[in-house]
Amino acid sequence: MNIELRVNEQDFRLVVEPDERLLDVLRNRLGLIGTKEGCGEGECGACTILMDGKAVNSCLVLAAQAVGHELMTIEGVGDRLHPHPLQKSFVELGAVQCGFCTPGMILSAKALLDRNSQPSEEEIKEAMSGNLCRCTGYDKIVKAVQRAAEEVAR
Amino acid sequence: MKKRGIGLGCGWYGTGYGNGFPDVSSAFVEIHDDGSATVSTGAVDVGQGSSTVFAQIAAEELGLEPQDITVITGDTDTTPDSGTSAATRHTYNTGNAVLKAVREAKERLLDHAAHEFSCTSAQGIELKEGWIGVIGDPSRRQPLADMVFQARLHGERFISAESSTARTTPVDRENGQGAPYWPYAFGAQVAEVEVDTETGLVQVLRIIAAHDVGRAINPTQVEGQIAGAVAQGVGYALMEEVELHEGVIKNPAFSSYLIPTALDVPNIQTIIVEEEEITGPYGAKGLGEPAMVPTLAAVVNAIYDAVGVRITSLPATPEKILAALVEKERTFGEGGMRQNIDS
Ligand code: FES
Ligand code: FES
């Protein structure tokens, strides 16, 4: 089927299968491989993207369901020269180890900060609890989100 | 009722492959004529930060910044084998190989520089902040890049290849004697938990983790390794269990095999102990796996401190804790009379 998707403020016309997952379209058809697949069943959060500003698991969304929505992947958050405060704080505080969870973590954190710019530690943990990380013990991730919140507030 | 308890766990751990298995790491180093250097090694950084450690080691030796070092890893076409990213071995073993290789290339460079500066010995030459020169004589120095560039025009290259083999001997099967591992890592952790006596649920509130890393080459990464290990340890102690049925894993999914989320992980305070390991690079030794060992005992001991039951099989699930509480009540009556168990 023919669809049109708006990803990272760009419009794409695509031909997709009716049952094709948004995750696969982003990775395989658009080459946006920053979005990861950890479990494919909505448990790990590695595939998190923003849909109209809300964090969703792109492995549970069909590409066709994303039509008409504003999508953002990690590629749209920032880049090497213009990193988002979250990307900066993750790097500076050592919140990235293997990095597999990182894109999802950043997007969940961004969704949180966009609606609550001064979250408490509990609110951060709550917001990130759908994103599994096997490496960091979350300690530095939570601190990185706190640091980014401070920077955004400034 | 929610009851709190505190427990201590201590652990030691032999790092490296051990038991006589050949444990070898290798590295190539080249100092370039733009004043940078390359380290090539098969050692793969899977997130623990070994490549950063190698860059730091090379930079330290050459008087450069870590960002001046290119670390090339894990390419069987170009990098020399350094074994697996396992057994808590890269900072120590591959770190040693990198250090040896850098020192070898550096020795050649210093010899060359001594000649250029008309200095009697290479010991009079230092590498500092991107410069090479005669110690104590600021008039005789030049950018490292210039020195290496001029040397190159004269056919001199500063390239080296080295390897490092960990000390290990197999254990004698007859008498149990031998030195299977070197070095050993040590750590101790204290856990504070809260146990809900109605549901059997355990929340780990706090972990204080002290680990001897010999020398923390990268303290941020040391903290990261400890926090990661504590989280895995909490999962190991309380929730993670591979359920096997006739050789088939029954819970091969995150929905049935639970691992800790941000909400399950306690507040973690790390204490880095630096007791120099003289055989390690700058005194460093490994930390990855051993940091998980004390967590289990600390959590299970804290459960005992809180509600007076000993859980002897992992994970300490709510079912096991409730069953143990019922058993305790049956044996000692209402309230449990914990003193009876203790004495
Ligand atoms: S891949 Fe989508 S939640 Fe794990
Ligand atoms: S950094 Fe490895 S899973 Fe999070």
Coordinates of C-alpha atoms and ligand atoms in Angstrom, one line a residue:
Chain A
M1 CA 0.0 0.0 0.0
N2 CA 1.0 3.6 -0.6
I3 CA 1.5 5.7 2.5
E4 CA 3.0 9.0 3.5
L5 CA 5.0 9.3 6.7
R6 CA 6.3 12.4 8.4
V7 CA 9.6 11.6 10.1
N8 CA 12.0 14.1 11.7
E9 CA 10.2 16.9 10.0
Q10 CA 10.5 15.3 6.5
D11 CA 7.8 13.8 4.4
F12 CA 8.3 10.4 2.8
R13 CA 6.1 8.6 0.2
L14 CA 6.5 4.9 0.7
V15 CA 5.1 1.6 -0.5
V16 CA 4.7 -0.8 2.4
E17 CA 3.0 -4.0 3.3
P18 CA -0.2 -3.6 5.2
D19 CA 1.2 -5.6 8.1
E20 CA 4.6 -4.0 8.1
R21 CA 5.8 -2.7 11.5
L22 CA 6.8 1.0 11.8
L23 CA 10.1 -0.2 13.3
D24 CA 10.9 -2.1 10.1
V25 CA 9.9 0.7 7.8
L26 CA 12.1 3.2 9.8
R27 CA 15.1 0.8 9.8
N28 CA 14.9 -1.0 6.4
R29 CA 13.1 1.5 4.1
L30 CA 14.3 4.8 5.6
G31 CA 17.7 3.6 6.8
L32 CA 17.1 5.1 10.2
I33 CA 18.9 2.4 12.1
G34 CA 19.3 4.4 15.3
T35 CA 16.1 2.8 16.3
K36 CA 16.8 -0.6 17.7
E37 CA 14.9 -3.9 18.0
G38 CA 15.5 -5.6 21.3
C39 CA 12.5 -7.9 21.8
G40 CA 9.9 -7.1 19.2
E41 CA 7.1 -7.5 21.8
G42 CA 6.8 -4.2 23.6
E43 CA 8.9 -5.1 26.6
C44 CA 12.3 -3.5 26.2
G45 CA 11.9 0.0 24.8
A46 CA 14.9 -0.2 22.5
C47 CA 12.5 0.7 19.6
T48 CA 11.1 3.8 21.3
I49 CA 10.3 6.7 19.1
L50 CA 8.1 9.8 19.5
M51 CA 4.7 9.9 17.9
D52 CA 3.2 13.4 18.3
G53 CA 5.6 13.9 21.2
K54 CA 4.7 10.7 23.1
A55 CA 7.0 7.8 23.5
V56 CA 5.8 4.7 21.7
N57 CA 7.3 1.3 21.0
S58 CA 7.6 1.3 17.2
C59 CA 7.7 -2.5 17.2
L60 CA 4.0 -2.5 18.2
V61 CA 2.8 0.1 15.7
L62 CA 2.0 -0.7 12.1
A63 CA 3.5 1.7 9.6
A64 CA 0.0 2.4 8.3
Q65 CA -1.1 3.5 11.8
A66 CA 1.5 6.2 11.8
V67 CA 0.1 8.1 8.9
G68 CA -0.9 11.6 9.8
H69 CA 1.3 11.6 12.9
E70 CA 4.5 13.5 13.6
L71 CA 7.3 11.0 14.2
M72 CA 10.7 11.6 15.7
T73 CA 13.6 9.1 15.8
I74 CA 16.9 9.5 17.5
E75 CA 18.3 10.9 14.2
G76 CA 15.9 13.8 14.6
V77 CA 16.9 14.6 18.2
G78 CA 20.4 16.0 17.4
D79 CA 23.6 15.3 15.8
R80 CA 27.3 15.4 16.5
L81 CA 27.6 19.1 15.9
H82 CA 24.3 20.0 17.6
P83 CA 23.6 17.4 20.2
H84 CA 20.5 17.7 22.3
P85 CA 21.2 18.4 26.0
L86 CA 20.2 14.8 26.8
Q87 CA 22.7 13.5 24.2
K88 CA 25.4 15.7 25.7
S89 CA 24.7 14.7 29.3
F90 CA 24.5 11.0 28.4
V91 CA 28.0 11.2 26.9
E92 CA 29.5 13.4 29.6
L93 CA 28.3 11.4 32.5
G94 CA 29.1 8.0 31.0
A95 CA 25.4 6.9 30.8
V96 CA 26.2 4.9 27.6
Q97 CA 27.8 1.5 27.7
C98 CA 27.0 -0.8 24.9
G99 CA 24.6 1.8 23.6
F100 CA 21.8 -0.5 22.5
C101 CA 19.2 1.0 24.8
T102 CA 20.5 4.5 24.4
P103 CA 18.3 5.8 21.5
G104 CA 15.2 4.6 23.3
M105 CA 16.3 6.0 26.6
I106 CA 17.0 9.4 25.0
L107 CA 13.5 9.5 23.4
S108 CA 11.7 8.4 26.5
A109 CA 13.6 11.0 28.5
K110 CA 12.8 13.6 25.8
A111 CA 9.1 12.9 26.0
L112 CA 9.3 13.3 29.7
L113 CA 11.3 16.6 29.7
D114 CA 9.0 18.0 27.0
R115 CA 6.0 17.7 29.3
N116 CA 7.7 18.1 32.6
S117 CA 10.9 20.1 32.5
Q118 CA 11.7 19.5 36.2
P119 CA 11.0 15.9 37.0
S120 CA 11.8 14.4 40.4
E121 CA 14.1 11.3 40.5
E122 CA 11.0 9.1 41.0
E123 CA 9.3 10.6 38.0
I124 CA 12.4 10.0 35.9
K125 CA 12.6 6.4 37.0
E126 CA 8.9 5.9 36.3
A127 CA 9.2 7.5 32.8
M128 CA 12.2 5.3 32.0
S129 CA 10.9 2.1 33.5
G130 CA 9.7 0.9 30.1
N131 CA 13.3 1.0 28.7
L132 CA 15.5 -1.9 29.8
C133 CA 19.2 -1.5 30.2
R134 CA 21.5 -4.4 30.9
C135 CA 24.7 -2.5 31.3
T136 CA 24.5 0.7 33.3
G137 CA 22.3 -0.2 36.2
Y138 CA 20.4 3.0 35.2
D139 CA 22.4 5.0 37.8
K140 CA 24.1 7.3 35.4
I141 CA 21.2 7.4 33.0
V142 CA 19.0 8.9 35.7
K143 CA 21.7 11.3 36.6
A144 CA 22.1 12.3 32.9
V145 CA 18.4 13.0 32.6
Q146 CA 18.6 15.2 35.8
R147 CA 21.6 17.1 34.4
A148 CA 19.8 17.6 31.0
A149 CA 16.7 18.9 32.8
E150 CA 18.9 21.4 34.6
E151 CA 20.4 22.5 31.3
V152 CA 17.0 22.8 29.6
A153 CA 15.7 24.8 32.5
R154 CA 18.6 27.3 32.1
Chain B
M1 CA 4.1 -5.2 57.5
K2 CA 7.2 -3.8 55.9
K3 CA 10.4 -4.6 57.6
R4 CA 13.9 -3.3 56.8
G5 CA 17.2 -5.1 57.1
I6 CA 20.9 -4.7 56.4
G7 CA 23.2 -7.3 55.0
L8 CA 26.9 -7.6 54.1
G9 CA 28.4 -9.6 51.2
C10 CA 32.0 -10.1 50.4
G11 CA 33.5 -11.6 47.3
W12 CA 36.8 -12.4 45.6
Y13 CA 37.2 -13.5 42.1
G14 CA 40.0 -14.8 39.9
T15 CA 40.2 -12.8 36.7
G16 CA 41.4 -14.0 33.4
Y17 CA 40.8 -17.4 31.7
G18 CA 42.6 -19.2 34.5
N19 CA 43.5 -22.8 35.2
G20 CA 46.4 -22.8 32.8
F21 CA 44.4 -21.8 29.7
P22 CA 46.6 -19.6 27.5
D23 CA 45.4 -16.0 28.1
V24 CA 47.2 -13.8 25.6
S25 CA 46.5 -10.3 24.4
S26 CA 48.3 -8.4 21.7
A27 CA 48.6 -4.9 20.3
F28 CA 50.2 -3.0 17.5
V29 CA 51.2 0.6 18.0
E30 CA 52.3 3.3 15.5
I31 CA 53.2 6.9 16.3
H32 CA 52.3 9.1 13.4
D33 CA 53.9 12.1 11.9
D34 CA 51.0 14.3 12.8
G35 CA 51.7 13.7 16.4
S36 CA 48.9 11.2 16.9
A37 CA 49.1 7.5 17.5
T38 CA 47.2 4.3 16.6
V39 CA 46.6 1.3 18.8
S40 CA 45.3 -1.9 17.1
T41 CA 44.1 -4.8 19.1
G42 CA 41.6 -7.6 18.7
A43 CA 40.1 -6.7 22.0
V44 CA 36.5 -5.7 21.5
D45 CA 34.8 -2.9 23.5
V46 CA 31.3 -4.1 24.2
G47 CA 30.4 -1.1 26.2
Q48 CA 32.6 -1.7 29.2
G49 CA 35.0 1.0 27.9
S50 CA 38.2 -1.0 27.1
S51 CA 38.9 1.1 24.0
T52 CA 38.9 4.3 26.1
V53 CA 41.2 2.6 28.6
F54 CA 43.7 1.7 25.8
A55 CA 43.5 5.3 24.5
Q56 CA 44.2 6.6 28.0
I57 CA 47.2 4.3 28.4
A58 CA 48.7 5.2 25.1
A59 CA 48.1 8.9 25.7
E60 CA 49.6 8.8 29.2
E61 CA 52.8 7.2 27.8
L62 CA 53.2 9.5 24.9
G63 CA 52.3 12.8 26.6
L64 CA 49.2 13.2 24.4
E65 CA 45.4 13.4 25.0
P66 CA 43.2 10.4 24.7
Q67 CA 41.5 12.0 21.7
D68 CA 44.9 12.0 19.9
I69 CA 44.8 8.1 20.0
T70 CA 42.9 6.1 17.4
V71 CA 42.0 2.7 18.7
I72 CA 41.2 0.1 16.1
T73 CA 39.7 -3.1 17.5
G74 CA 38.1 -6.4 16.6
D75 CA 39.0 -6.6 12.9
T76 CA 40.4 -10.0 12.0
D77 CA 41.8 -8.5 8.8
T78 CA 44.0 -6.0 10.6
T79 CA 44.1 -6.4 14.4
P80 CA 46.2 -8.9 16.3
D81 CA 44.2 -11.4 18.4
S82 CA 43.5 -10.5 22.0
G83 CA 41.0 -13.2 23.0
T84 CA 37.5 -12.6 24.1
S85 CA 35.8 -9.7 25.9
A86 CA 35.2 -11.9 28.9
A87 CA 36.8 -13.1 32.1
T88 CA 37.3 -9.5 33.4
R89 CA 40.5 -9.4 31.4
H90 CA 40.9 -6.5 29.0
T91 CA 41.9 -3.6 31.2
Y92 CA 44.5 -5.9 32.9
N93 CA 45.7 -8.2 30.1
T94 CA 45.1 -6.3 26.9
G95 CA 46.0 -3.1 28.9
N96 CA 49.3 -4.7 29.6
A97 CA 49.9 -5.6 25.9
V98 CA 49.0 -2.0 24.9
L99 CA 51.3 -0.6 27.5
K100 CA 54.2 -2.9 26.4
A101 CA 53.7 -2.0 22.8
V102 CA 53.4 1.7 23.4
R103 CA 56.6 1.6 25.5
E104 CA 58.5 -0.2 22.8
A105 CA 57.5 2.3 20.1
K106 CA 58.3 5.1 22.6
E107 CA 61.7 3.7 23.4
R108 CA 62.7 3.9 19.7
L109 CA 61.3 7.4 19.5
L110 CA 63.2 8.5 22.6
D111 CA 66.5 7.0 21.3
H112 CA 66.0 8.8 18.0
A113 CA 65.2 12.1 19.8
A114 CA 68.2 11.7 22.1
H115 CA 70.4 11.5 19.0
E116 CA 68.7 14.5 17.4
F117 CA 69.0 16.6 20.5
S118 CA 72.6 15.5 21.1
C119 CA 71.6 14.1 24.4
T120 CA 73.7 11.2 25.8
S121 CA 70.8 9.1 26.9
A122 CA 67.1 8.5 26.0
Q123 CA 66.4 8.9 29.7
G124 CA 67.0 12.6 29.3
I125 CA 64.1 13.0 26.9
E126 CA 60.5 13.6 27.8
L127 CA 57.2 13.5 26.0
K128 CA 54.7 16.1 27.3
E129 CA 51.6 17.8 26.0
G130 CA 52.4 17.0 22.4
W131 CA 56.0 18.1 22.7
I132 CA 59.2 16.1 22.8
G133 CA 62.3 17.6 24.3
V134 CA 65.2 17.4 26.7
I135 CA 64.2 17.3 30.4
G136 CA 64.9 20.6 32.1
D137 CA 65.9 22.4 29.0
P138 CA 62.9 24.2 27.4
S139 CA 65.1 25.6 24.6
R140 CA 65.6 22.0 23.2
R141 CA 62.2 20.8 22.4
Q142 CA 59.9 20.5 19.4
P143 CA 56.4 19.4 18.6
L144 CA 56.1 15.6 18.6
A145 CA 54.6 15.8 15.1
D146 CA 57.7 17.6 13.7
M147 CA 60.1 15.1 15.3
V148 CA 58.2 12.1 13.9
F149 CA 57.8 13.8 10.5
Q150 CA 61.6 14.5 10.2
A151 CA 62.3 10.9 11.3
R152 CA 60.1 9.6 8.7
L153 CA 62.0 11.5 6.0
H154 CA 65.0 9.6 7.2
G155 CA 63.4 6.3 7.1
E156 CA 62.7 6.0 10.8
R157 CA 59.3 4.6 11.9
F158 CA 58.0 4.2 15.4
I159 CA 56.0 1.0 15.2
S160 CA 55.7 -1.9 17.6
A161 CA 54.0 -5.2 18.2
E162 CA 53.7 -6.7 21.7
S163 CA 51.7 -9.3 23.6
S164 CA 51.1 -10.0 27.2
T165 CA 50.3 -13.4 28.7
A166 CA 48.5 -13.7 32.0
R167 CA 50.1 -15.8 34.7
T168 CA 48.1 -19.0 35.2
T169 CA 49.0 -22.6 36.0
P170 CA 46.5 -25.5 36.0
V171 CA 45.4 -26.8 39.4
D172 CA 46.8 -30.2 40.2
R173 CA 43.9 -32.6 40.2
E174 CA 45.5 -34.8 42.8
N175 CA 46.2 -32.3 45.5
G176 CA 44.3 -29.1 44.4
Q177 CA 47.5 -27.1 44.4
G178 CA 48.4 -24.5 41.7
A179 CA 47.9 -20.8 40.9
P180 CA 44.9 -20.9 38.5
Y181 CA 44.3 -17.1 38.4
W182 CA 46.2 -13.9 38.6
P183 CA 45.2 -11.3 39.7
Y184 CA 42.3 -11.7 42.1
A185 CA 39.7 -9.0 42.5
F186 CA 38.1 -8.2 45.9
G187 CA 34.9 -6.4 46.9
A188 CA 32.4 -5.9 49.6
Q189 CA 28.9 -4.6 49.5
V190 CA 26.2 -3.6 52.0
A191 CA 22.5 -3.8 51.1
E192 CA 19.5 -2.3 52.8
V193 CA 16.3 -3.9 51.9
E194 CA 12.6 -3.6 52.7
V195 CA 10.6 -6.9 52.9
D196 CA 6.8 -6.8 52.7
T197 CA 5.7 -9.7 55.0
E198 CA 2.3 -9.8 53.4
T199 CA 3.4 -10.2 49.8
G200 CA 7.0 -11.4 50.2
L201 CA 8.1 -8.7 47.9
V202 CA 11.6 -7.3 48.4
Q203 CA 12.7 -3.8 47.5
V204 CA 16.4 -3.2 47.6
L205 CA 16.7 0.4 48.8
R206 CA 20.4 1.0 48.9
I207 CA 23.7 -0.7 48.0
I208 CA 27.1 0.6 49.1
A209 CA 29.8 -1.2 47.0
A210 CA 33.5 -1.1 47.7
H211 CA 35.7 -2.6 45.1
D212 CA 39.5 -3.0 44.8
V213 CA 40.4 -2.2 41.2
G214 CA 44.1 -1.8 41.8
R215 CA 44.0 1.5 40.0
A216 CA 41.0 3.2 38.5
I217 CA 42.3 4.2 35.1
N218 CA 38.8 5.6 34.3
P219 CA 36.8 6.2 37.5
T220 CA 33.6 7.0 35.6
Q221 CA 33.7 3.7 33.9
V222 CA 34.5 1.9 37.2
E223 CA 31.4 3.4 38.7
G224 CA 29.4 2.4 35.6
Q225 CA 30.7 -1.2 35.8
I226 CA 29.8 -1.4 39.5
A227 CA 26.3 0.1 39.0
G228 CA 25.7 -2.3 36.1
A229 CA 26.9 -5.3 38.2
V230 CA 24.7 -4.3 41.1
A231 CA 21.7 -4.1 38.9
Q232 CA 22.4 -7.6 37.5
G233 CA 23.1 -8.8 41.0
V234 CA 19.7 -7.5 42.2
G235 CA 18.1 -9.3 39.3
Y236 CA 20.1 -12.5 40.1
A237 CA 19.1 -12.3 43.7
L238 CA 15.5 -11.5 43.4
M239 CA 13.9 -12.2 40.0
E240 CA 16.0 -13.8 37.2
E241 CA 15.5 -17.5 36.6
V242 CA 15.9 -19.5 33.5
E243 CA 13.2 -22.1 33.5
L244 CA 14.2 -25.2 31.7
H245 CA 11.9 -28.0 30.7
E246 CA 13.5 -31.0 29.0
G247 CA 16.3 -28.8 27.8
V248 CA 14.1 -26.1 26.4
I249 CA 14.0 -22.6 28.0
K250 CA 10.4 -21.9 28.9
N251 CA 10.8 -18.2 29.5
P252 CA 12.9 -16.8 26.6
A253 CA 11.3 -13.4 26.6
F254 CA 11.4 -10.2 28.7
S255 CA 7.8 -10.7 29.5
S256 CA 8.5 -14.0 31.3
Y257 CA 12.2 -13.6 32.3
L258 CA 12.2 -10.4 34.2
I259 CA 15.2 -8.2 34.6
P260 CA 15.4 -5.0 36.8
T261 CA 14.0 -1.8 35.4
A262 CA 15.0 1.7 36.6
L263 CA 12.4 1.3 39.4
D264 CA 14.0 -1.9 40.8
V265 CA 17.5 -0.7 41.0
P266 CA 18.6 0.8 44.4
N267 CA 20.5 3.9 45.1
I268 CA 24.1 2.9 44.6
Q269 CA 27.0 4.4 46.3
T270 CA 30.4 3.2 45.1
I271 CA 33.7 3.3 46.9
I272 CA 36.7 2.7 44.7
V273 CA 39.6 1.0 46.6
E274 CA 43.0 1.4 44.9
E275 CA 45.4 -1.2 46.2
E276 CA 48.0 -1.3 43.5
E277 CA 48.3 -4.5 41.5
I278 CA 52.0 -4.4 40.6
T279 CA 51.6 -6.6 37.5
G280 CA 48.8 -4.5 36.0
P281 CA 49.0 -1.5 33.7
Y282 CA 49.6 1.4 36.1
G283 CA 48.5 -1.0 38.9
A284 CA 45.1 -1.7 37.4
K285 CA 43.1 -4.9 37.4
G286 CA 39.7 -6.0 36.2
L287 CA 36.3 -5.3 37.8
G288 CA 33.5 -6.4 35.4
E289 CA 32.3 -9.7 36.8
P290 CA 33.5 -9.6 40.4
A291 CA 31.3 -6.5 41.1
M292 CA 28.2 -8.7 40.9
V293 CA 29.4 -11.3 43.4
P294 CA 28.9 -9.6 46.7
T295 CA 25.4 -8.2 45.7
L296 CA 23.7 -11.6 46.0
A297 CA 25.0 -12.4 49.5
A298 CA 24.4 -8.8 50.7
V299 CA 20.7 -8.9 49.5
V300 CA 20.0 -12.3 50.9
N301 CA 21.6 -11.5 54.2
A302 CA 19.6 -8.3 54.4
I303 CA 16.4 -10.3 53.9
Y304 CA 17.5 -12.4 56.9
D305 CA 18.2 -9.4 58.9
A306 CA 14.7 -8.0 58.0
V307 CA 12.5 -11.0 58.6
G308 CA 14.7 -13.7 60.0
V309 CA 14.4 -16.3 57.2
R310 CA 17.3 -17.8 55.3
I311 CA 16.7 -18.1 51.6
T312 CA 19.1 -20.7 50.2
S313 CA 18.1 -20.9 46.5
L314 CA 18.1 -18.1 44.1
P315 CA 16.2 -16.1 43.1
A316 CA 14.6 -15.1 46.4
T317 CA 11.1 -14.8 45.0
P318 CA 8.1 -13.6 47.0
E319 CA 6.8 -17.2 47.0
K320 CA 10.0 -18.6 48.6
I321 CA 10.0 -15.8 51.2
L322 CA 6.4 -16.3 52.1
A323 CA 6.8 -20.0 52.4
A324 CA 9.8 -19.5 54.6
L325 CA 7.9 -17.0 56.8
V326 CA 5.0 -19.6 57.2
E327 CA 7.5 -22.3 58.1
K328 CA 9.2 -20.0 60.6
E329 CA 5.9 -19.2 62.2
R330 CA 5.0 -22.9 62.4
T331 CA 8.3 -23.7 64.1
F332 CA 8.6 -20.8 66.4
G333 CA 5.1 -19.5 66.8
E334 CA 3.6 -16.1 66.2
G335 CA 6.2 -13.3 65.8
G336 CA 8.8 -15.8 64.8
M337 CA 11.2 -15.6 67.7
R338 CA 14.1 -14.8 65.5
Q339 CA 16.5 -15.1 68.4
N340 CA 15.8 -18.8 68.3
I341 CA 17.2 -19.1 64.8
D342 CA 20.1 -16.9 65.6
S343 CA 21.3 -18.8 68.6
Ligands
FES1 S1 11.8 -4.0 20.4 FE1 10.0 -2.8 20.7 S2 9.8 -2.9 22.9 FE2 11.5 -4.3 22.5
FES2 S1 24.0 0.6 27.6 FE1 23.9 -1.5 27.1 S2 21.7 -1.9 27.3 FE2 21.9 0.1 28.1

